[in-house]
Amino acid sequence: MRGASLRAFRQVRRSQTTGRFPRREIKKLMAANRGEIAIRIFRAGTELGIRTVAIYSKEDMRSVHRYKADESYLVGEFNTPVGAYLDYKEIVRVAKENDVDAIHPGYGFLSENVHFARLCEAEGIAFVGPRSDVLNQFGDKTLARQLATKHSVPVVPGTESEVTTLEEVKEFLTSQNVEFPVIIKAAHGGGGRGMRVVRREEDLAEALERAQSEATSAFGNPAVFVEKFVDRPRHVEVQILSDGHETVHLYERDCSVQRRFQKVVEIAPSVGLPTPLKDDLLNDAVRLTSAAGYACAGTVEFLVDPLSWRHYFIEVNPRIQVEHTVTEVVTGRDIVQAQIQIAGGASLEECGIPNQDAIETRGYAIQARVTTEDPDDDFRPDAGRLQTWRPAEGNGIRLDGGNAFSGAVISPHYDSMLMKITASALTFEKACDRLTRALRETRIRGVKTNMPFVLNVLKHPTFRAGDATTAFIAENPELFQFPKSADRASKLLAYLGDLAVNGRKAVGATGASTPRYAAVMPPDASEEEVAEVAPGFKKAAAGLKQILEKEGPSGFAKAVRERKGLLLTDTTMRDAHQSLLATRVRTKDILAVAPYASAAIGSECYSFENWGGATFDVCMRFLHECPWDRLAQMRSAMPNVPFQMLLRGANGVGYTSYPDNAIFKFCDVAVKNGMDVFRIFDSLNYLENMYLGIDAVGAAGGVVEAAISYTGDVTLEEKDSTTKYSLDYYLELATKMKLRGIHVLAIKDMAGLLTPRASRKLVSALRSEFPDLPIHVHTHDTAGNGVASMLAAAEAGADAVDVAVDSMSGLTSQPSMGAVVAAVKGTSLDTGLDLSKITPLIDYWESARMSYAAFESGQKSGSSDVYNHEMPGGQYTNLLFQATSLGLSEKWPQVKKKYAEANQLLGDIVKVTPSSKTVGDLAQFMVTNDLSPEDLKAQAKTLSFPSSVVEFFQGALGIPKGGFPEPLRTDVLQSAGNPRTFSGRPGAELDPVDFDAVKTALLKRHPELRVVKDTDLMSAVMYPKVFDEFQDHVQKYGDVSILPTREFIEPLEAGETIDIVIERGKHLVVKLLGVGTLDPKTGSREVFFELNGSPRSVLVADKHSTEKTIVRPKADAHVPGSVGAPMPGIVIELRAKHGQQVDVGDTLLVLSAMKM
């Protein structure tokens, strides 16, 4: 409690001049302002039984303050947004026409305009503020300084009167021997507008110009004054209240936490100031205002040097302050009501304040201004639609809101403040905690706010110690380091809203509509009676993963070779869905079954193939998921089984050659994030490309599984010794790879060309040649021979074969897991797997597959003609899907025929991604242009071939067996302008990737990353454009991987409700209520939702609309020369002309933007 002990220093002063205002009854009160302060005035008036009147600009037609008043009137219909509230003549006219007795100016706008006050006085309207002569004295900062000096209130050295020219400023500095830094301040206004600190003489002219421009825009007067700048002071202000006869203070406030002279957080009373200093501040404030004959509320502002505890008068703000709320809370006094009563002639005693001793403080109050400013972007004001408005409540919290509510459109024309939150408690520390809680509880979505920044201020030890100065923010850059608001619900609603308006977004989802069904979930892994091997994972038996971790890749290979029975690799989580469902299976559906799969079959499997290859880019490109996050989550859910991926040799997980260091880095990052076995292949079996992958995986510590890509038919040499892909060809490849230091040898049969007889012959030869090297066989079941071929391979000595869960097997996928398990049951090849444990996997994937009906190719059966066209399984499905989607299903036989012809034209090559794409592109090119092989050869010099074909003939993929066919190669390259060709490994000629430069570029392009992780880096190196698009999608729609699969693909129906788990223990219950009609002006529709029981809506552009709309493009930071405005506002002057050459720092235009 403060008061009685300092009575001697706080005598009630009597005005020597004007006295109280004339006694009058105020029946109708106008607020000549907008937003929060207008509402505050209306509330005060209503409690006093006074009818209230609002004014509003045309831009404020829907503002809350308009309908908080009893009456409201449009002003400035043909004026600018700010100008509407500055036209005091019109405002007074409206007041007189509507019998207004008093006008309260609030803060900002006309609150310190002498002409406005004089006009009110002349028209017999009470101006709720000081008399015009007093307002003039304190509104003119130089006159106020003179008065302070006269009454022995210390001031900072400065100009004796206002100045308007650079010459006047220089004259003052020279004559008074004032050194830099100095501060320029608007002479007729405050609030940080028209204020500039100048630290060097060479910056003086520009600073003066900018300060005067702001002052003119904000206060209608360019006059300024200049004074010595006190570095790192405390900013303390005293609230006074006077009826013209008696003046009291309501103690002091600390407003030191400022950014560019804008107050951020205010405290009452101050913390840490010596008691004698406080007494001096309070006495000086009362003495100065009393001497001026001040009446009404005002604030006397001081700078305090924390080293000497000397104080200097700055100015008197002859109006209500934004931060008056903290004083009201700690004193229990309604300052705005007192203003109104005093304007009606009441004495302080009639306002409930008989003397100074009646004013006491209790506890502490802290106010935070919540603004629509983005602290990540230099506090640039944001504008837009408030999707969510849920301010905090509770004990010790006061809210003073403006024009904010769910659905409100925040205008770019006015102050960015949404509301003020004031927290109070008996101690300063508790008030900090309470305000922190309130800010964290508050939910504002649709616009960016400064709340994360304010939260950092509140937890900073300097602030909590009460030691913050005006340099606090500038000296603590860590205040700008805060977690970015995820705003997950709003982003997900935007995605669902887009689906509701525009239909499916998932690329390739052109098949049947996704049915509604209940997935058949597998048993909880904890029910499996197996040993626990990893913390956090229940009862998953140890497997080859644990051997790999303990004994390394060589020990892993040895264990595989010594293993009794046949090992299986389950491809369901990668190649199976790539072949059947266009690689579209989402992480969510994999993780749902992962723990059970790990426990049921993981310990007996060679590996789970679940990453790399096409899944890497499809994750980002089409599923909008991070492939590295998928890998990490799978690793957590399946700790006992080795993970296997596809590595395209020198192509990494891409479709082109990369610099060597990129491949080495990628493999290293993959191993560190949970990858174990790397199946390394090259689309042409070009060993130079494969060697790079082998070396990179070896250096990273992964299992090197080098793959021979199989094509042709090794049994043909029994009849034709000239066959291109003979047994000796494959044995030679295997020999060279083994010499390079591989751990496992793989046979990669992408098209399913291995017949049982070919399989037996090839594997037998390899086993004989390499008795200690594990052999792993991969095939596709396109012809229906898969199970038989894998059994033959196993009988011939293969250690492991690839299979898929039955409901994801067959057709162009891998052979059936259950079929292979059953076939070898009880034999020396017994897999050790229990069919009863596989059954839940079959049931789960059969039901889960229904979610992907839109991506099914429509293939009904196997096709033995694969032995003719040799099309890889995944490509077969994709080309069939494309043909069906385009309504060309009747041409499918022709496509397959042309594929075989294209293969021969290219020299009968190995067909694996990306070489298979080259063959496919050429085949489609021939179908589209109705070309026979003879036609193509004859016209090759004049045709415009697909880029993949040109790149193949350039040698960009490597050198095929037998070289390139001539003269076709020469003709194709000639038609393409004879581009550069490669005679060796293409990547060997590439410069190393500058990883630091890539990280720098990523942070510039995607500042939301804050820190570029190695996983992000490698995604960007492998797929620069795809990664950019993925990040942009995440920024716009959030993490869509958490959406249920059906709702990821299909629009919700009106009335449909879904449950979205955003994290453990946090759910979003979303219900689509409906879609609004088309707005012809914007071409958008409003989509209405219910989110956790509360109404929400989003605006979505209707891509099917034929309405012409006006689009105002925004600056794109990624486009050179695209310049964005520092804040929204109105262009009042152009400084640059079309075609003018401009340099960094040149002024392009002048904006008028409201900023308190």
CSV table of N, CA and C in Angstrom, one decimal, residues 958-1027:
chain,number,residue,atom,x,y,z
A,958,GLY,N,24.4,-43.0,-68.5
A,958,GLY,CA,25.5,-43.9,-68.5
A,958,GLY,C,25.6,-44.5,-69.9
A,959,ILE,N,26.4,-45.6,-70.0
A,959,ILE,CA,26.6,-46.3,-71.3
A,959,ILE,C,25.9,-47.6,-71.2
A,960,PRO,N,25.0,-47.9,-72.1
A,960,PRO,CA,24.3,-49.2,-72.1
A,960,PRO,C,25.2,-50.3,-72.7
A,961,LYS,N,24.9,-51.5,-72.4
A,961,LYS,CA,25.7,-52.7,-72.9
A,961,LYS,C,25.6,-52.6,-74.4
A,962,GLY,N,26.7,-52.7,-75.1
A,962,GLY,CA,26.7,-52.7,-76.6
A,962,GLY,C,26.8,-51.3,-77.1
A,963,GLY,N,26.7,-50.2,-76.3
A,963,GLY,CA,26.8,-48.9,-76.8
A,963,GLY,C,25.4,-48.4,-77.3
A,964,PHE,N,25.4,-47.2,-78.0
A,964,PHE,CA,24.2,-46.6,-78.5
A,964,PHE,C,24.0,-47.0,-79.9
A,965,PRO,N,22.7,-47.2,-80.3
A,965,PRO,CA,22.5,-47.6,-81.7
A,965,PRO,C,22.7,-46.4,-82.7
A,966,GLU,N,23.4,-46.7,-83.7
A,966,GLU,CA,23.7,-45.7,-84.7
A,966,GLU,C,23.0,-46.1,-86.0
A,967,PRO,N,22.6,-45.2,-86.9
A,967,PRO,CA,22.8,-43.7,-86.8
A,967,PRO,C,21.7,-43.0,-86.0
A,968,LEU,N,20.8,-43.8,-85.3
A,968,LEU,CA,19.7,-43.1,-84.6
A,968,LEU,C,20.2,-42.1,-83.6
A,969,ARG,N,21.3,-42.5,-82.8
A,969,ARG,CA,21.8,-41.6,-81.8
A,969,ARG,C,22.2,-40.3,-82.4
A,970,THR,N,23.0,-40.3,-83.5
A,970,THR,CA,23.5,-39.1,-84.1
A,970,THR,C,22.3,-38.3,-84.6
A,971,ASP,N,21.3,-38.9,-85.2
A,971,ASP,CA,20.1,-38.2,-85.7
A,971,ASP,C,19.3,-37.5,-84.6
A,972,VAL,N,19.1,-38.2,-83.5
A,972,VAL,CA,18.3,-37.7,-82.4
A,972,VAL,C,19.1,-36.5,-81.8
A,973,LEU,N,20.4,-36.6,-81.6
A,973,LEU,CA,21.1,-35.5,-81.1
A,973,LEU,C,21.2,-34.3,-82.0
A,974,GLN,N,21.2,-34.6,-83.3
A,974,GLN,CA,21.2,-33.5,-84.3
A,974,GLN,C,19.8,-32.8,-84.2
A,975,SER,N,18.8,-33.5,-84.1
A,975,SER,CA,17.5,-32.9,-84.0
A,975,SER,C,17.3,-32.0,-82.7
A,976,ALA,N,18.1,-32.3,-81.7
A,976,ALA,CA,18.1,-31.6,-80.4
A,976,ALA,C,19.1,-30.5,-80.4
A,977,GLY,N,19.8,-30.2,-81.5
A,977,GLY,CA,20.8,-29.2,-81.5
A,977,GLY,C,22.2,-29.6,-81.1
A,978,ASN,N,22.5,-30.9,-81.2
A,978,ASN,CA,23.8,-31.5,-80.8
A,978,ASN,C,24.2,-31.0,-79.4
A,979,PRO,N,23.5,-31.4,-78.4
A,979,PRO,CA,23.9,-31.1,-77.0
A,979,PRO,C,25.1,-31.8,-76.6
A,980,ARG,N,25.7,-31.5,-75.5
A,980,ARG,CA,26.9,-32.1,-75.0
A,980,ARG,C,26.6,-33.6,-74.7
A,981,THR,N,27.6,-34.4,-75.0
A,981,THR,CA,27.5,-35.9,-74.7
A,981,THR,C,28.5,-36.3,-73.6
A,982,PHE,N,28.3,-37.4,-73.0
A,982,PHE,CA,29.1,-37.9,-71.9
A,982,PHE,C,29.7,-39.2,-72.4
A,983,SER,N,31.0,-39.4,-72.1
A,983,SER,CA,31.7,-40.6,-72.5
A,983,SER,C,31.9,-41.6,-71.3
A,984,GLY,N,31.7,-41.0,-70.1
A,984,GLY,CA,31.9,-41.8,-68.9
A,984,GLY,C,30.8,-41.5,-67.9
A,985,ARG,N,31.1,-41.7,-66.7
A,985,ARG,CA,30.1,-41.4,-65.6
A,985,ARG,C,29.7,-39.9,-65.6
A,986,PRO,N,28.5,-39.5,-65.9
A,986,PRO,CA,28.1,-38.1,-66.0
A,986,PRO,C,28.4,-37.3,-64.7
A,987,GLY,N,28.1,-37.9,-63.6
A,987,GLY,CA,28.3,-37.2,-62.3
A,987,GLY,C,29.8,-36.8,-62.0
A,988,ALA,N,30.7,-37.6,-62.6
A,988,ALA,CA,32.1,-37.3,-62.4
A,988,ALA,C,32.6,-36.0,-62.8
A,989,GLU,N,31.8,-35.4,-63.8
A,989,GLU,CA,32.2,-34.1,-64.3
A,989,GLU,C,31.5,-32.9,-63.6
A,990,LEU,N,30.7,-33.2,-62.6
A,990,LEU,CA,29.9,-32.2,-61.9
A,990,LEU,C,30.7,-31.6,-60.7
A,991,ASP,N,30.6,-30.3,-60.5
A,991,ASP,CA,31.2,-29.7,-59.3
A,991,ASP,C,30.5,-30.2,-58.0
A,992,PRO,N,31.3,-30.3,-56.9
A,992,PRO,CA,30.6,-30.7,-55.7
A,992,PRO,C,29.6,-29.7,-55.3
A,993,VAL,N,28.6,-30.2,-54.6
A,993,VAL,CA,27.5,-29.3,-54.0
A,993,VAL,C,28.1,-28.5,-52.9
A,994,ASP,N,27.8,-27.2,-52.9
A,994,ASP,CA,28.2,-26.3,-51.8
A,994,ASP,C,27.1,-26.4,-50.8
A,995,PHE,N,27.2,-27.2,-49.8
A,995,PHE,CA,26.1,-27.5,-48.9
A,995,PHE,C,25.8,-26.2,-48.1
A,996,ASP,N,26.8,-25.4,-47.7
A,996,ASP,CA,26.6,-24.2,-46.9
A,996,ASP,C,25.8,-23.2,-47.8
A,997,ALA,N,26.1,-23.1,-49.1
A,997,ALA,CA,25.3,-22.2,-49.9
A,997,ALA,C,23.9,-22.7,-50.1
A,998,VAL,N,23.7,-24.0,-50.2
A,998,VAL,CA,22.3,-24.5,-50.3
A,998,VAL,C,21.5,-24.2,-49.0
A,999,LYS,N,22.2,-24.3,-47.9
A,999,LYS,CA,21.5,-24.0,-46.6
A,999,LYS,C,21.1,-22.5,-46.5
A,1000,THR,N,22.0,-21.7,-47.0
A,1000,THR,CA,21.8,-20.2,-47.0
A,1000,THR,C,20.6,-19.9,-47.9
A,1001,ALA,N,20.6,-20.5,-49.0
A,1001,ALA,CA,19.5,-20.3,-50.0
A,1001,ALA,C,18.2,-20.8,-49.5
A,1002,LEU,N,18.2,-21.9,-48.8
A,1002,LEU,CA,17.0,-22.5,-48.2
A,1002,LEU,C,16.4,-21.6,-47.1
A,1003,LEU,N,17.3,-21.1,-46.3
A,1003,LEU,CA,16.8,-20.2,-45.2
A,1003,LEU,C,16.2,-18.9,-45.8
A,1004,LYS,N,16.7,-18.4,-46.9
A,1004,LYS,CA,16.2,-17.2,-47.5
A,1004,LYS,C,14.9,-17.5,-48.2
A,1005,ARG,N,14.8,-18.7,-48.8
A,1005,ARG,CA,13.5,-19.1,-49.5
A,1005,ARG,C,12.5,-19.6,-48.5
A,1006,HIS,N,12.9,-20.2,-47.4
A,1006,HIS,CA,12.0,-20.8,-46.4
A,1006,HIS,C,12.4,-20.4,-45.0
A,1007,PRO,N,12.2,-19.1,-44.7
A,1007,PRO,CA,12.6,-18.7,-43.3
A,1007,PRO,C,12.0,-19.4,-42.2
A,1008,GLU,N,10.8,-20.1,-42.5
A,1008,GLU,CA,10.1,-20.8,-41.5
A,1008,GLU,C,10.9,-22.0,-41.0
A,1009,LEU,N,11.9,-22.4,-41.7
A,1009,LEU,CA,12.8,-23.6,-41.3
A,1009,LEU,C,13.6,-23.2,-40.1
A,1010,ARG,N,14.0,-21.9,-40.0
A,1010,ARG,CA,14.9,-21.4,-39.0
A,1010,ARG,C,16.3,-22.1,-39.0
A,1011,VAL,N,16.3,-23.4,-38.9
A,1011,VAL,CA,17.6,-24.1,-39.0
A,1011,VAL,C,17.4,-25.2,-40.0
A,1012,VAL,N,18.3,-25.3,-40.9
A,1012,VAL,CA,18.2,-26.3,-42.0
A,1012,VAL,C,18.9,-27.6,-41.5
A,1013,LYS,N,18.1,-28.6,-41.3
A,1013,LYS,CA,18.6,-29.9,-40.8
A,1013,LYS,C,19.2,-30.6,-42.0
A,1014,ASP,N,20.0,-31.6,-41.8
A,1014,ASP,CA,20.6,-32.3,-42.9
A,1014,ASP,C,19.6,-33.1,-43.7
A,1015,THR,N,18.5,-33.5,-43.1
A,1015,THR,CA,17.4,-34.1,-43.8
A,1015,THR,C,16.8,-33.1,-44.8
A,1016,ASP,N,16.5,-31.9,-44.4
A,1016,ASP,CA,16.0,-30.9,-45.3
A,1016,ASP,C,17.0,-30.6,-46.4
A,1017,LEU,N,18.2,-30.5,-46.0
A,1017,LEU,CA,19.3,-30.2,-47.0
A,1017,LEU,C,19.3,-31.3,-48.1
A,1018,MET,N,19.2,-32.5,-47.7
A,1018,MET,CA,19.3,-33.6,-48.7
A,1018,MET,C,18.0,-33.7,-49.6
A,1019,SER,N,16.9,-33.4,-49.0
A,1019,SER,CA,15.7,-33.3,-49.8
A,1019,SER,C,15.8,-32.2,-50.8
A,1020,ALA,N,16.3,-31.1,-50.4
A,1020,ALA,CA,16.5,-30.0,-51.4
A,1020,ALA,C,17.5,-30.2,-52.4
A,1021,VAL,N,18.6,-30.9,-52.1
A,1021,VAL,CA,19.6,-31.3,-53.0
A,1021,VAL,C,19.1,-32.3,-54.1
A,1022,MET,N,18.3,-33.3,-53.6
A,1022,MET,CA,17.8,-34.3,-54.5
A,1022,MET,C,16.7,-33.7,-55.4
A,1023,TYR,N,15.8,-32.9,-54.8
A,1023,TYR,CA,14.6,-32.4,-55.5
A,1023,TYR,C,14.4,-31.0,-55.1
A,1024,PRO,N,15.1,-30.0,-55.7
A,1024,PRO,CA,15.0,-28.6,-55.3
A,1024,PRO,C,13.6,-28.1,-55.4
A,1025,LYS,N,13.0,-28.2,-56.6
A,1025,LYS,CA,11.7,-27.7,-56.9
A,1025,LYS,C,10.6,-28.4,-56.0
A,1026,VAL,N,10.7,-29.7,-56.0
A,1026,VAL,CA,9.7,-30.5,-55.2
A,1026,VAL,C,9.8,-30.1,-53.7
A,1027,PHE,N,11.0,-29.9,-53.2
A,1027,PHE,CA,11.1,-29.5,-51.8
A,1027,PHE,C,10.5,-28.1,-51.6
